[in-house]
Coordinates of C-alpha atoms and ligand atoms in Angstrom, one line a residue:
M9 CA -29.9 23.9 -37.6
N10 CA -32.6 21.3 -37.3
I11 CA -34.8 20.6 -33.2
Q12 CA -32.3 17.7 -33.6
E13 CA -29.1 19.6 -34.9
E14 CA -29.9 22.1 -32.2
K15 CA -30.5 19.7 -29.6
I16 CA -27.1 18.1 -30.4
Q17 CA -25.5 21.5 -30.1
A18 CA -27.0 21.9 -27.1
L19 CA -25.5 18.6 -25.2
V20 CA -22.3 19.8 -27.3
D21 CA -22.7 23.3 -25.4
R22 CA -23.4 21.5 -22.3
R23 CA -20.6 19.7 -22.1
A24 CA -18.3 21.7 -22.6
G25 CA -19.8 23.6 -19.9
A26 CA -19.7 21.2 -16.9
K27 CA -15.6 20.0 -18.7
L28 CA -14.9 23.4 -17.5
G29 CA -15.6 23.1 -13.8
G30 CA -14.9 26.0 -11.6
G31 CA -14.2 28.8 -15.0
E32 CA -11.3 29.5 -16.5
K33 CA -10.6 31.2 -13.7
R34 CA -10.3 29.0 -11.0
I35 CA -8.5 26.7 -13.1
D36 CA -6.0 29.7 -13.1
A37 CA -6.2 29.0 -9.6
Q38 CA -5.0 25.2 -9.7
H39 CA -2.8 25.9 -11.7
A40 CA -1.2 28.8 -9.9
K41 CA -0.9 26.2 -6.9
N42 CA 1.3 23.9 -8.7
K43 CA -1.4 21.8 -9.7
L44 CA -3.6 19.5 -12.2
T45 CA -7.5 19.6 -12.5
A46 CA -9.7 16.7 -11.9
R47 CA -9.8 16.3 -15.7
E48 CA -6.2 16.7 -16.1
R49 CA -4.9 14.7 -13.7
L50 CA -7.6 11.3 -15.6
A51 CA -6.6 12.3 -19.2
R52 CA -2.8 11.6 -17.9
L53 CA -3.6 8.7 -15.4
L54 CA -5.7 6.5 -18.4
D55 CA -5.4 5.6 -21.5
E56 CA -5.5 8.4 -24.2
G57 CA -9.2 8.0 -25.1
S58 CA -10.8 5.6 -22.4
F59 CA -12.1 7.8 -20.6
E60 CA -16.0 7.1 -20.0
E61 CA -17.1 10.0 -18.2
F62 CA -20.1 9.2 -16.3
D63 CA -23.3 11.3 -13.7
M64 CA -21.4 15.0 -15.7
F65 CA -25.0 16.6 -15.1
V66 CA -25.3 15.6 -11.4
Q67 CA -26.2 18.9 -8.8
H68 CA -26.4 19.4 -5.8
R69 CA -29.7 20.1 -4.5
C70 CA -28.4 22.1 -1.3
T71 CA -30.6 25.5 -1.2
N72 CA -29.1 26.9 1.9
F73 CA -26.7 30.2 1.7
G74 CA -26.8 30.5 -2.4
M75 CA -26.2 27.1 -3.0
D76 CA -29.9 27.4 -5.7
A77 CA -28.1 29.9 -7.4
N78 CA -24.5 27.9 -7.1
H79 CA -24.9 25.0 -9.5
I80 CA -22.1 23.2 -11.4
D81 CA -22.7 20.8 -13.9
G82 CA -21.5 17.2 -12.7
D83 CA -20.4 19.5 -9.1
G84 CA -17.4 18.7 -7.6
V85 CA -16.0 15.6 -8.4
V86 CA -15.7 13.4 -12.2
T87 CA -16.6 10.4 -12.3
G88 CA -16.2 7.6 -14.9
Q89 CA -14.2 3.9 -16.0
G90 CA -10.9 4.6 -17.9
T91 CA -8.4 2.0 -18.8
I92 CA -4.9 1.9 -17.5
D93 CA -1.8 -0.7 -19.6
G94 CA -5.4 -2.0 -21.0
R95 CA -7.2 -2.9 -18.1
L96 CA -10.3 -1.3 -16.4
V97 CA -10.1 0.4 -13.8
F98 CA -12.7 3.2 -11.9
V99 CA -11.9 6.7 -10.9
F100 CA -13.4 9.4 -9.1
A101 CA -11.1 12.7 -9.7
Q102 CA -12.2 16.2 -6.2
D103 CA -12.0 19.3 -8.3
F104 CA -11.0 22.0 -6.5
T105 CA -12.2 24.6 -8.6
V106 CA -15.8 23.6 -7.7
N107 CA -17.1 25.4 -5.0
G108 CA -12.6 23.9 -3.6
G109 CA -14.1 20.0 -4.4
S110 CA -15.7 20.2 -1.0
L111 CA -18.2 17.4 -0.8
S112 CA -22.5 17.2 -1.5
K113 CA -24.2 14.6 -1.2
T114 CA -24.9 14.4 -4.3
M115 CA -21.2 13.8 -4.9
S116 CA -21.0 11.0 -2.4
E117 CA -23.5 9.7 -4.5
K118 CA -21.2 9.6 -7.4
I119 CA -18.5 8.2 -5.5
C120 CA -20.4 5.4 -3.8
K121 CA -21.4 4.8 -7.9
V122 CA -18.4 3.8 -9.1
M123 CA -17.4 2.0 -5.8
D124 CA -20.4 -0.2 -6.0
M125 CA -19.3 0.0 -9.9
A126 CA -16.4 -1.9 -9.7
V127 CA -16.8 -4.3 -7.1
K128 CA -20.0 -5.8 -8.6
V129 CA -17.1 -5.9 -12.2
G130 CA -14.3 -6.7 -10.2
A131 CA -12.1 -3.8 -10.9
P132 CA -9.5 -1.3 -8.8
V133 CA -10.8 2.0 -7.3
I134 CA -8.5 5.0 -7.9
G135 CA -10.0 8.6 -5.7
L136 CA -7.5 11.5 -6.3
N137 CA -8.9 13.9 -3.3
D138 CA -8.2 17.5 -3.6
S139 CA -11.2 19.1 -1.2
G140 CA -11.8 21.1 1.6
G141 CA -14.2 18.9 3.2
A142 CA -17.4 18.5 4.2
R143 CA -19.5 21.4 2.1
I144 CA -20.5 23.7 4.8
Q145 CA -23.4 24.5 3.8
E146 CA -25.0 21.3 2.7
G147 CA -24.8 20.3 7.5
I148 CA -25.1 16.7 7.8
D149 CA -26.3 15.8 4.6
S150 CA -22.0 15.6 3.5
L151 CA -21.6 14.4 6.8
A152 CA -23.8 11.1 5.1
G153 CA -22.1 11.5 2.2
Y154 CA -19.0 10.6 4.0
G155 CA -20.7 8.1 5.9
D156 CA -21.7 6.4 2.8
I157 CA -18.4 6.6 1.0
F158 CA -16.9 4.8 4.7
E159 CA -19.0 1.9 4.3
R160 CA -17.7 1.3 0.6
N161 CA -14.2 1.7 1.7
I162 CA -14.9 -0.9 4.0
L163 CA -17.5 -3.3 1.4
A164 CA -14.9 -3.2 -1.4
S165 CA -11.9 -4.1 1.0
G166 CA -10.1 -7.2 0.4
V167 CA -12.3 -7.6 -2.5
V168 CA -10.8 -5.0 -5.1
P169 CA -8.0 -3.2 -4.5
Q170 CA -8.4 1.0 -3.3
I171 CA -5.4 3.8 -4.1
S172 CA -6.1 7.1 -2.6
L173 CA -4.1 10.1 -4.1
I174 CA -4.0 13.1 -2.5
M175 CA -3.0 15.9 -4.4
G176 CA -4.3 18.3 -2.6
P177 CA -6.4 19.2 0.8
C178 CA -7.4 16.6 2.5
A179 CA -9.0 17.5 6.1
G180 CA -11.1 16.5 8.7
G181 CA -13.3 13.1 8.7
A182 CA -12.0 13.5 5.1
V183 CA -9.1 11.7 5.8
Y184 CA -10.9 8.6 6.5
S185 CA -11.7 7.7 3.3
P186 CA -7.6 7.2 2.1
A187 CA -6.9 5.5 5.6
L188 CA -10.2 3.2 5.2
T189 CA -7.8 1.9 1.2
D190 CA -5.0 -0.1 0.6
F191 CA -2.6 2.4 -0.9
T192 CA -2.3 6.4 -0.3
L193 CA -0.1 8.3 -2.2
M194 CA 0.7 12.0 -1.1
V195 CA 1.9 15.0 -4.1
K196 CA 5.0 16.8 -1.8
D197 CA 4.2 20.0 -1.2
T198 CA 0.3 20.3 -2.5
S199 CA -1.4 18.0 -0.2
Y200 CA -1.1 17.5 3.2
M201 CA -4.2 15.2 5.3
F202 CA -4.8 16.1 8.7
L203 CA -7.6 15.7 11.4
T204 CA -7.7 19.6 12.1
G205 CA -5.2 22.5 10.7
P206 CA -2.2 24.1 12.2
A207 CA -5.2 26.8 13.6
V208 CA -6.9 24.8 15.9
V209 CA -3.4 22.8 16.3
K210 CA -2.7 26.8 18.0
S211 CA -5.8 26.4 20.2
V212 CA -6.2 23.4 21.6
T213 CA -2.8 22.3 22.8
G214 CA -0.8 24.9 22.5
E215 CA 1.3 23.9 19.5
T216 CA 2.3 25.7 16.8
V217 CA 3.5 23.5 13.4
T218 CA 3.3 23.9 9.9
Q219 CA 1.1 22.4 7.1
E220 CA 4.0 20.7 5.7
E221 CA 5.2 19.6 9.4
L222 CA 1.5 18.3 11.0
G223 CA 1.1 16.8 8.3
G224 CA 2.5 16.7 4.4
A225 CA 3.3 13.6 2.2
G226 CA 7.1 13.6 4.4
V227 CA 5.6 13.3 7.7
H228 CA 3.3 10.9 6.8
S229 CA 5.0 8.6 4.7
S230 CA 7.9 8.6 7.3
K231 CA 6.9 9.3 10.8
S232 CA 2.9 7.9 11.2
G233 CA 3.4 5.7 7.4
V234 CA -0.2 6.7 6.7
A235 CA 1.1 7.2 3.1
H236 CA 2.7 4.5 1.9
F237 CA 4.6 7.0 -0.9
S238 CA 5.3 10.0 -2.2
A239 CA 5.6 12.0 -4.9
D240 CA 7.4 14.7 -7.1
S241 CA 5.1 15.8 -8.6
E242 CA 2.0 14.4 -9.9
D243 CA 3.0 13.0 -13.1
D244 CA 5.4 11.0 -10.6
A245 CA 2.4 10.1 -8.1
I246 CA 0.8 9.4 -11.5
A247 CA 3.4 7.0 -13.2
Q248 CA 4.0 5.4 -9.1
I249 CA 0.5 4.3 -9.5
K250 CA 0.1 3.0 -12.7
K251 CA 3.2 0.4 -11.4
L252 CA 1.3 -0.2 -8.5
L253 CA -0.7 -0.9 -11.2
S254 CA 1.2 -3.5 -12.5
F255 CA 2.1 -5.9 -9.9
L256 CA -1.9 -6.3 -9.0
P257 CA -4.4 -8.0 -9.8
Q258 CA -8.9 -6.6 -10.8
N259 CA -9.9 -8.3 -7.7
N260 CA -9.6 -10.9 -5.5
M261 CA -10.4 -13.8 -8.1
E262 CA -7.9 -12.9 -10.1
T263 CA -3.6 -13.5 -10.2
A264 CA -2.0 -10.7 -11.0
P265 CA -0.8 -10.8 -14.8
L266 CA 2.4 -12.2 -15.5
R267 CA 4.7 -9.8 -16.8
P268 CA 7.0 -12.3 -19.5
T269 CA 11.0 -11.6 -19.1
N270 CA 14.1 -12.2 -20.6
D271 CA 16.0 -12.8 -17.0
P272 CA 16.8 -16.4 -16.5
V273 CA 15.0 -18.2 -14.2
G274 CA 18.5 -19.9 -13.0
R275 CA 20.5 -17.3 -13.7
M276 CA 23.0 -17.4 -10.7
D277 CA 24.9 -14.7 -8.7
D278 CA 28.5 -15.3 -6.9
S279 CA 28.8 -12.5 -5.5
L280 CA 25.3 -13.9 -2.7
N281 CA 27.8 -16.3 -1.2
S282 CA 29.9 -14.1 -0.3
I283 CA 27.0 -10.9 0.9
V284 CA 27.1 -12.3 4.6
P285 CA 30.1 -11.1 6.8
D286 CA 32.1 -13.2 9.5
N287 CA 31.5 -10.5 11.4
P288 CA 27.7 -11.2 12.5
N289 CA 26.8 -7.4 14.3
K290 CA 28.0 -6.7 10.6
A291 CA 25.2 -4.9 7.9
Y292 CA 25.3 -6.0 4.0
D293 CA 23.0 -5.1 1.2
M294 CA 19.5 -6.2 1.7
Y295 CA 17.9 -4.6 -1.6
G296 CA 21.5 -6.1 -3.4
I297 CA 20.3 -9.1 -1.9
I298 CA 16.8 -8.8 -3.7
R299 CA 16.8 -6.6 -6.4
S300 CA 19.8 -10.1 -7.7
V301 CA 16.7 -12.2 -6.8
V302 CA 13.7 -11.0 -9.1
D303 CA 13.3 -10.6 -12.1
D304 CA 15.4 -7.3 -14.0
G305 CA 16.0 -6.0 -10.4
D306 CA 12.6 -4.4 -10.6
F307 CA 11.4 -4.0 -7.2
F308 CA 8.8 -1.2 -6.9
E309 CA 9.1 -0.8 -2.5
V310 CA 6.1 0.4 -0.9
H311 CA 6.6 1.9 2.4
K312 CA 10.2 2.9 1.5
N313 CA 10.8 6.2 4.0
F314 CA 8.3 4.2 7.3
A315 CA 10.0 2.2 9.5
K316 CA 13.2 1.0 7.5
N317 CA 14.7 -1.5 9.7
I318 CA 11.8 -3.8 7.6
I319 CA 11.7 -4.1 3.7
V320 CA 8.1 -4.6 2.1
G321 CA 7.5 -4.2 -1.3
F322 CA 6.3 -5.9 -4.9
A323 CA 8.7 -7.6 -7.0
H324 CA 8.1 -10.2 -10.2
M325 CA 9.7 -13.6 -9.9
G326 CA 9.4 -15.8 -12.9
G327 CA 7.4 -13.3 -14.4
R328 CA 4.8 -14.0 -11.4
S329 CA 4.1 -10.9 -9.4
V330 CA 5.3 -12.1 -5.7
G331 CA 6.0 -9.9 -2.7
V332 CA 8.3 -9.5 -0.8
V333 CA 9.4 -8.7 3.0
A334 CA 13.2 -8.8 4.4
N335 CA 14.8 -7.4 7.5
Q336 CA 16.6 -4.7 6.8
P337 CA 19.9 -5.1 9.4
G338 CA 20.9 -2.3 8.0
V339 CA 18.6 -0.6 9.7
L340 CA 18.6 -1.3 13.4
A341 CA 20.4 -4.0 13.2
G342 CA 17.0 -5.5 11.2
V343 CA 14.6 -5.6 14.8
L344 CA 11.1 -5.9 15.2
D345 CA 9.9 -2.5 16.0
I346 CA 6.0 -1.9 16.5
N347 CA 5.6 0.5 13.3
A348 CA 8.4 -2.4 11.6
S349 CA 5.1 -5.5 12.4
R350 CA 2.5 -3.0 11.8
K351 CA 3.7 -2.2 8.1
A352 CA 4.8 -5.6 7.7
A353 CA 1.6 -7.2 8.2
R354 CA -0.3 -5.2 6.3
F355 CA 1.7 -5.5 3.5
V356 CA 1.1 -9.3 4.5
R357 CA -2.3 -9.1 4.9
F358 CA -2.8 -6.7 1.1
C359 CA -0.9 -9.7 -0.6
D360 CA -3.3 -12.5 0.5
A361 CA -6.2 -10.7 0.1
F362 CA -5.3 -10.5 -3.7
N363 CA -3.5 -14.1 -4.1
I364 CA 0.2 -11.6 -4.1
P365 CA 2.6 -15.1 -3.2
L366 CA 4.7 -14.0 -0.2
L367 CA 8.0 -14.4 -0.7
T368 CA 10.1 -13.5 2.8
L369 CA 13.9 -13.2 3.9
V370 CA 14.9 -13.6 7.3
D371 CA 17.4 -11.7 8.9
V372 CA 16.6 -10.8 12.5
P373 CA 18.1 -10.3 15.5
G374 CA 15.0 -10.5 17.4
F375 CA 12.0 -8.3 18.8
L376 CA 13.5 -4.8 19.8
C377 CA 12.6 -3.9 24.6
G378 CA 12.7 -1.2 26.7
T379 CA 9.6 0.8 28.1
Q380 CA 9.1 2.5 24.4
Q381 CA 8.0 -0.2 23.0
E382 CA 6.1 -2.1 25.9
Y383 CA 3.9 0.8 26.7
G384 CA 3.3 1.4 22.3
A385 CA 2.3 -2.3 22.6
I386 CA 5.0 -3.9 20.6
I387 CA 3.2 -7.1 21.9
T388 CA -0.2 -6.3 20.4
N389 CA 1.2 -5.1 17.1
G390 CA 4.0 -7.7 17.4
A391 CA 0.9 -9.9 17.1
K392 CA -0.4 -8.2 13.9
L393 CA 2.4 -9.6 11.8
L394 CA 2.2 -12.7 13.3
Y395 CA -1.5 -13.2 12.7
A396 CA -0.9 -11.9 9.3
Y397 CA 1.7 -13.8 8.5
G398 CA -0.4 -16.9 11.0
E399 CA -3.7 -16.1 8.8
A400 CA -2.1 -16.0 4.8
T401 CA -3.2 -19.2 2.5
V402 CA -1.2 -17.4 -0.4
P403 CA 2.4 -19.3 -1.8
K404 CA 4.5 -18.8 1.5
V405 CA 8.4 -19.0 0.6
T406 CA 10.6 -18.1 3.1
V407 CA 14.6 -18.0 3.0
T408 CA 16.8 -17.3 6.5
L409 CA 19.9 -15.7 5.3
R410 CA 21.4 -15.4 9.2
K411 CA 19.8 -14.8 12.3
S412 CA 16.5 -15.8 13.4
Y413 CA 16.7 -15.6 16.6
G414 CA 13.1 -16.3 19.9
G415 CA 9.6 -14.9 19.0
A416 CA 11.3 -13.0 15.9
H417 CA 12.2 -16.5 13.9
I418 CA 8.2 -18.1 14.1
V419 CA 7.1 -14.6 13.6
M420 CA 9.2 -14.2 9.9
S421 CA 6.9 -17.6 8.4
C422 CA 8.1 -20.2 10.0
K423 CA 7.1 -23.7 9.3
Q424 CA 4.3 -23.3 12.1
L425 CA 2.9 -20.5 10.8
R426 CA 1.5 -22.4 7.5
G427 CA 4.8 -21.9 5.8
D428 CA 4.9 -24.0 2.5
I429 CA 8.8 -24.6 1.6
N430 CA 11.4 -22.8 3.7
Y431 CA 15.1 -22.6 2.6
A432 CA 17.8 -21.7 5.1
W433 CA 22.1 -19.6 3.5
P434 CA 24.2 -22.3 5.5
S435 CA 25.1 -18.7 6.6
A436 CA 22.2 -18.5 8.8
E437 CA 20.9 -19.4 12.6
I438 CA 18.4 -20.0 13.6
A439 CA 17.8 -20.1 17.6
V440 CA 15.5 -19.2 21.0
M441 CA 18.3 -16.5 20.6
G442 CA 21.9 -15.6 20.1
A443 CA 25.2 -16.4 22.3
K444 CA 26.0 -13.0 24.0
G445 CA 22.4 -13.8 25.5
A446 CA 22.6 -17.7 26.1
V447 CA 25.4 -18.0 27.9
G448 CA 24.3 -15.2 30.7
V449 CA 21.8 -17.2 31.3
L450 CA 23.0 -21.1 31.0
K451 CA 26.3 -19.6 33.4
D452 CA 27.7 -23.6 32.2
V453 CA 27.6 -23.0 29.1
T454 CA 30.6 -21.6 26.6
E455 CA 29.6 -18.9 23.5
E456 CA 31.6 -21.2 21.5
E457 CA 29.4 -24.6 22.5
Y458 CA 26.6 -22.6 22.3
N459 CA 27.2 -21.5 19.0
E460 CA 28.4 -24.4 17.3
L461 CA 25.4 -26.6 18.5
F462 CA 22.4 -23.7 17.7
C463 CA 24.2 -20.5 15.7
N464 CA 23.7 -22.2 12.4
P465 CA 20.7 -23.8 10.2
Y466 CA 21.1 -27.6 10.7
Q467 CA 19.8 -28.2 14.2
A468 CA 16.3 -27.1 11.5
A469 CA 16.9 -28.6 9.0
Q470 CA 17.5 -32.0 10.6
K471 CA 13.9 -31.1 12.8
G472 CA 12.4 -31.0 9.6
Y473 CA 11.6 -27.2 10.4
I474 CA 13.2 -26.4 6.8
E475 CA 13.6 -27.9 3.9
D476 CA 17.2 -27.6 2.3
V477 CA 20.0 -25.3 3.4
I478 CA 20.7 -24.2 -0.5
E479 CA 23.6 -22.6 -1.9
P480 CA 22.8 -18.1 -2.5
R481 CA 24.2 -17.5 -5.2
N482 CA 21.4 -19.8 -6.4
T483 CA 18.9 -18.5 -4.3
R484 CA 16.8 -16.9 -7.4
F485 CA 15.6 -19.7 -8.4
R486 CA 15.1 -22.2 -5.5
A487 CA 12.6 -20.0 -5.0
I488 CA 11.5 -19.1 -8.1
R489 CA 10.9 -23.6 -8.6
A490 CA 9.0 -22.4 -4.8
F491 CA 6.2 -20.7 -6.3
E492 CA 5.6 -22.6 -9.4
V493 CA 5.9 -26.0 -7.2
L494 CA 2.8 -23.7 -5.2
A495 CA 1.1 -22.5 -8.3
G496 CA -1.4 -24.2 -7.1
K497 CA -1.8 -24.4 -3.1
R498 CA -5.7 -25.0 -2.3
Q499 CA -5.3 -23.8 1.8
E500 CA -8.8 -23.7 3.7
V501 CA -9.3 -21.9 6.9
P502 CA -12.1 -22.6 9.7
A503 CA -15.2 -21.2 9.2
K504 CA -15.9 -18.4 10.9
K505 CA -17.9 -14.6 11.0
H506 CA -14.4 -12.6 10.8
D507 CA -11.2 -12.8 12.9
N508 CA -10.9 -10.8 15.7
M509 CA -6.9 -10.4 15.0
P510 CA -5.3 -8.4 17.4
L511 CA -6.1 -3.7 16.8
Ligands
HXC248 C1 -17.9 24.6 1.4 C2 -15.9 24.8 0.7 C3 -15.8 24.6 1.5 C4 -16.7 23.5 2.4 C5 -13.5 25.5 0.8 N1 -14.9 25.9 -0.1 N2 -13.5 24.3 2.0 N3 -17.2 25.6 0.5 N4 -17.2 23.3 2.1 N5 -15.9 22.9 3.3 C6 -15.1 27.5 -1.1 C7 -14.4 28.2 -0.3 O1 -15.6 28.9 0.4 C8 -13.8 29.0 -2.1 O2 -15.4 29.4 -1.9 C9 -13.2 27.6 -2.4 O3 -13.8 26.9 -2.2 C10 -11.7 27.1 -2.4 O4 -11.6 27.6 -0.8 P1 -10.6 28.8 -0.7 O5 -10.1 29.1 0.9 O6 -10.3 29.9 -1.8 O7 -9.3 28.2 -1.2 P2 -7.5 27.8 -0.7 O8 -7.0 29.2 0.1 O9 -6.5 26.9 -1.1 O10 -8.0 27.4 0.6 C11 -8.5 25.7 1.0 C12 -9.0 24.8 2.2 C13 -9.5 25.6 2.6 C14 -7.5 25.1 3.0 C15 -9.6 24.0 2.0 O11 -10.9 26.1 1.4 C16 -10.9 25.5 4.1 O12 -10.3 25.5 4.9 N6 -11.3 25.3 3.9 C17 -12.9 24.6 5.2 C18 -11.5 23.5 5.7 C19 -13.2 23.1 6.8 O13 -12.7 22.7 7.7 N7 -13.6 21.4 6.0 C20 -14.4 21.0 7.0 C21 -14.2 19.7 7.3 S1 -14.3 19.0 8.4 P3 -15.3 30.9 -2.7 O14 -16.8 30.9 -3.8 O15 -14.3 32.1 -2.5 O16 -14.2 31.1 -4.1 C22 -14.9 17.8 7.7 C23 -15.7 16.2 8.1 C24 -15.7 14.9 7.3 O17 -14.6 17.1 6.4 C25 -16.8 13.7 8.1 C26 -16.5 12.9 8.0 C27 -17.0 12.4 8.4

């Protein structure tokens, strides 16, 4: 071997060393926990051969507690860029085999570097989290590292999509980086998120809980809403993220890619003409309606198990990516409560930030009343959804299927909130309230009289508050044509530093 060959061999060896992370034993331990390593995860997430790693030789600079004798090339995070379905993404994957993936200052610098590049070139950032949190030996440096990442999350928000996969521990202040991103996915049984673990909870509040009960995927995807998705396995998680990306643009200056379809734009579905039951208190299958109107029946739901009284998710219509928001009459009669309002507001804002048009399907009896909701600030939380729809400038197409009463009517993308094209089915009831409530107040009016006058779409149609009353079976065609018409929409908002939405 000549000198140059020796140098090249040294590079090859050093790369191989870095790729082993914390070494075989720790890799085995990771596998024994049903978890993949950082590099194995990236290999599955990214297109084959597309990954380019950055900062493979970066080392931490800590000398406390013997850390000067504990150096692994790359430290506890693998970062770089690659493609998913041919589209550029920036990634970081915390490596639990290196000091439990705990965050050193240099690791944060690696993460910030890919985030900065992502914003500079306009591509999504995907973070794979599996870490014991702040690296204790580094003290305040590690906390500063988290601060740097949080600031990047905030600056990148609304510029490039940010996605967090939780594939192991994520505790303490570390949870706030995923919380600042657009979507969080947790893997069942192997990941958790909480501010403090069960032992601290026990000593502070006396409560006895398991990790899973406190912050597992089940809890956060159904009770708290912290996680938008939960996955049965790491492979399932990665498949879900790839699917999610297929609906998103690369950044806020682009639109999502078109997805060609053979599903005819004018496909009618006669079953929709009879789907709304005669009895206004009976539910029907809102999912069936969504699948019927979107391309190929393909609906990708967000927050599936959280606040089920409202449905949100992505689909394509005529090849265009759209965000769908629909009240769910089958759960709590589709009423808007605190969680439903928060869930839909965040989704509407994401779609608006990333140029994804909104299809809203309305069947809402109103806001949920009572002390629990009032004490939990349904006023402020309901206002979030109102605000989100009212500020959104993406094309907004609304179809009222049945009930659309009172404040909830206004909130659900009505005309006055700059709804662009609003349709109603003949079964629509666009009114201040339902007949029962109304006759309780107006003593000399009968339910029949009230129904006759108000519980239909025609009062709204007469006044131009909706564009048309349409046949249910033709909803797909009408909505797609509306989105086509609106494709060139431009709408200005008054200049301001930023808004002050009710939080
Ligand atoms: C340094 C850490 C570490 C940390 C784990 N390790 N967490 N090293 N700083 N925060 C090391 C362990 O010492 C161990 O090293 C190796 O990683 C693997 O950890 P184990 O404990 O053996 O693994 P496991 O049994 O799976 O337990 C994982 C764990 C546990 C539950 C995450 O390690 C743990 O409780 N870690 C501390 C968590 C924590 O309190 N972090 C600070 C949170 S506060 P060796 O060499 O022995 O194998 C925080 C503030 C953020 O993060 C603030 C942001 C603003």
